[in-house]
């Protein structure tokens, strides 16, 4: 395929604005799949993705499209993950494209995520094709939405396409625009190989499958390649594309998008954003933009049943084969036994991994409250990073917490609520702009710690679901933080320690002990629950000793019901963690997270 | 209908050791019907020479009915259980009972004349019931020299008006400390009066334990007849528990077809049977035999909640008070 007939593009859209439906329509119109084979949204192949409606892993599909000019073009549709946790993956997918289709719902308008990804695309000099989707809905307002895109993004929308992916309106127009507006890939076919890794996953038969965009040169089976960030070399076994079925090729040429496999056993060796080159004829410089992605959110994950530790370890190893962006290290806890401290890109990433562990590996797990990474300076110049509140040293010179820059879009009628929320979360306003009649963009600097607890849920509820948010990490800042310990009968329960802002510590300490009192069952002895900062008790509750059960009758008709009740009680007991003489139920470990404000 | 079911059940029963006619029997069944039911038993089954035949009665219906009490006696009934609950009109009203304390007194007088073996049901921790009221009730109950006393704590059940009132905050449940005091007054007073606290909520004079209920707690077999009655039977070596249909139409239909109106049949597995043995046994003062004493027993023993004699664990008076907790540890 001649380089000039290749078009590499992504679709940028907010959740539910119609990205997957449009992709399905492309597959159908180009004959890649018969209509009956399209099992609703082919690109989202993982069950979890389908359930959450979010694309977690990027894929790429190669389509052959015969344009109205009589030429057949190769269209490479590179899918992008739809959540802020995976923004680096998005940026690498976009870097592999020359253009993007921007899909905006004609009834909803621009959302924060759309804006962030469009800006990313513009940074990479991508040609943007604006599409106003769902124009067949009665409440569609295409003109207002076009105006909004021009105002907010500053994008010329004079040639925006009005479409309905669901009913097929305008889809041909979009394909034509892709062919005629998006430029063909540049790149030197004769230069040494440079291919960008934008996705990779583990396959039981082929080892790691690596999705690449070839920028210079070409790549063939038998070639020995070098990963430029690590200098590791591998011999290519297969190259090919997904149409969406896997199809082997003789080579991937300059400008093309496809996969390679090279008997790579470890997904960590194929870092997203890395450049692949020819080991025998290496490129001088890697492609721009590579960075090591680091987990931002940490929590302890423990098996409910102590003897499931090995099973949990095996499951974590297996999941990591497919996802090098989360980390895990063994971690012992006095309260929870042996488990792992796991690091994730964000909260959604954490939820996904935990859900997969429980669902795919049939494990029952307890996780501790998520925490960010703190930067601590000791003895003037030693810098350490702490991802577990229990490990915070007693003395330090400086304690810094990570900050984010959050961009929030919200209808004007809810903006007051959003400002209150951001202030409450220690936010500093950086921007406040009106767009059109009623849309406001607010930008805040916020401590990342504050958005871990319940920020997103609150944002949604105070805006009736209308606010959207995107954020990026901007660095560490010194804060007045303290470690809040929870003591059960005088001994600190390590898994319940948190690091929080001093001003909020009293309120939170009180809330946590109150929540705990409600979930810790009465036992033979009184249980004292205390919150402490640096040895000073700031709140106390007690669970009174159990003094009586109900004295009830138990005759012939009561026996089975009573037996089942006792068995249920026993089952609940099994899931409790023994801490000294006290039995702590699982809910206790969530009690810390359920603290409002 | 009842008679037809009894006949259908012939195969299940080898010998009758106890019969218990549950709540309201003398009211629901006319004297003629009751006679017919009893005759059916005598015609179809062999009776143990010391068979215990109990009728549960409530004070309103039985008090003026000397003839019925005599007839029951003639038909072989040898034990009456009276649902007195309280000797305080205020408390009886709060419980929604139809009888007054005068009705209760009159009923006891009549019953005790004919049946030396009678039992009184009492209830405590009732909203509006003071410690003093409860003491008076217990003392008065003892003054009639009953052979047996059952005493339960009021347990609000879901979907009852009482439950709704408590949820709505209209009625306050009895304070935990007062409930414990009531229980302690009951156990100590009955002990002094010579009663054996032989099950969590049952007390009896020597040899006056309710044989019928003991059979439940010893995991004995029993057959329940009538709508919604429960059974525990062995069919070809398989132990089952089931109940009859509670719905009268469904019940009648099955009997008319010559079948048993069984619903919710459950085969009791070996491990379930073992758990039944433990929890039912621990409810009684006879305790449970453990092949190996469970580890958790040590903690309970030091807390004074259980006693261990050889391999038999029994709950103490203090242990009865937190029986679910103890059973949960030992099961």
mmCIF file with all atom_site columns, C-alpha atoms in Angstrom, chain A residues 556-557, chain B residues 2 5 9 222-232 242-246 251 261-263:
data_model
loop_
_atom_site.group_PDB
_atom_site.id
_atom_site.type_symbol
_atom_site.label_atom_id
_atom_site.label_alt_id
_atom_site.label_comp_id
_atom_site.label_asym_id
_atom_site.label_entity_id
_atom_site.label_seq_id
_atom_site.pdbx_PDB_ins_code
_atom_site.Cartn_x
_atom_site.Cartn_y
_atom_site.Cartn_z
_atom_site.occupancy
_atom_site.B_iso_or_equiv
_atom_site.pdbx_formal_charge
_atom_site.auth_seq_id
_atom_site.auth_comp_id
_atom_site.auth_asym_id
_atom_site.auth_atom_id
_atom_site.pdbx_PDB_model_num
ATOM 1  C CA . UNK A 1 556 ? -40.141 -27.648 66.040 1.00 0.00 ? 556 UNK A CA 1
ATOM 2  C CA . UNK A 1 557 ? -40.940 -24.999 63.453 1.00 0.00 ? 557 UNK A CA 1
ATOM 3  C CA . UNK B 2 2   ? -57.178 -33.159 60.189 1.00 0.00 ? 2   UNK B CA 1
ATOM 4  C CA . UNK B 2 5   ? -54.227 -36.303 57.394 1.00 0.00 ? 5   UNK B CA 1
ATOM 5  C CA . UNK B 2 9   ? -49.539 -40.329 58.365 1.00 0.00 ? 9   UNK B CA 1
ATOM 6  C CA . UNK B 2 222 ? -41.932 -35.678 65.105 1.00 0.00 ? 222 UNK B CA 1
ATOM 7  C CA . UNK B 2 223 ? -44.880 -35.369 62.791 1.00 0.00 ? 223 UNK B CA 1
ATOM 8  C CA . UNK B 2 224 ? -46.852 -32.161 62.512 1.00 0.00 ? 224 UNK B CA 1
ATOM 9  C CA . UNK B 2 225 ? -50.457 -32.307 61.307 1.00 0.00 ? 225 UNK B CA 1
ATOM 10 C CA . UNK B 2 226 ? -52.600 -29.405 60.148 1.00 0.00 ? 226 UNK B CA 1
ATOM 11 C CA . UNK B 2 227 ? -51.830 -26.427 57.921 1.00 0.00 ? 227 UNK B CA 1
ATOM 12 C CA . UNK B 2 228 ? -48.323 -24.922 58.378 1.00 0.00 ? 228 UNK B CA 1
ATOM 13 C CA . UNK B 2 229 ? -47.277 -27.686 60.813 1.00 0.00 ? 229 UNK B CA 1
ATOM 14 C CA . UNK B 2 230 ? -43.625 -28.731 60.781 1.00 0.00 ? 230 UNK B CA 1
ATOM 15 C CA . UNK B 2 231 ? -42.270 -32.267 60.709 1.00 0.00 ? 231 UNK B CA 1
ATOM 16 C CA . UNK B 2 232 ? -38.929 -33.965 61.246 1.00 0.00 ? 232 UNK B CA 1
ATOM 17 C CA . UNK B 2 242 ? -40.542 -30.024 56.067 1.00 0.00 ? 242 UNK B CA 1
ATOM 18 C CA . UNK B 2 243 ? -43.680 -28.066 56.727 1.00 0.00 ? 243 UNK B CA 1
ATOM 19 C CA . UNK B 2 244 ? -47.249 -28.401 55.571 1.00 0.00 ? 244 UNK B CA 1
ATOM 20 C CA . UNK B 2 245 ? -48.723 -25.789 53.274 1.00 0.00 ? 245 UNK B CA 1
ATOM 21 C CA . UNK B 2 246 ? -49.803 -22.743 55.298 1.00 0.00 ? 246 UNK B CA 1
ATOM 22 C CA . UNK B 2 251 ? -53.623 -27.864 52.288 1.00 0.00 ? 251 UNK B CA 1
ATOM 23 C CA . UNK B 2 261 ? -49.471 -31.195 51.696 1.00 0.00 ? 261 UNK B CA 1
ATOM 24 C CA . UNK B 2 262 ? -45.700 -30.912 52.000 1.00 0.00 ? 262 UNK B CA 1
ATOM 25 C CA . UNK B 2 263 ? -43.841 -27.686 51.173 1.00 0.00 ? 263 UNK B CA 1
#
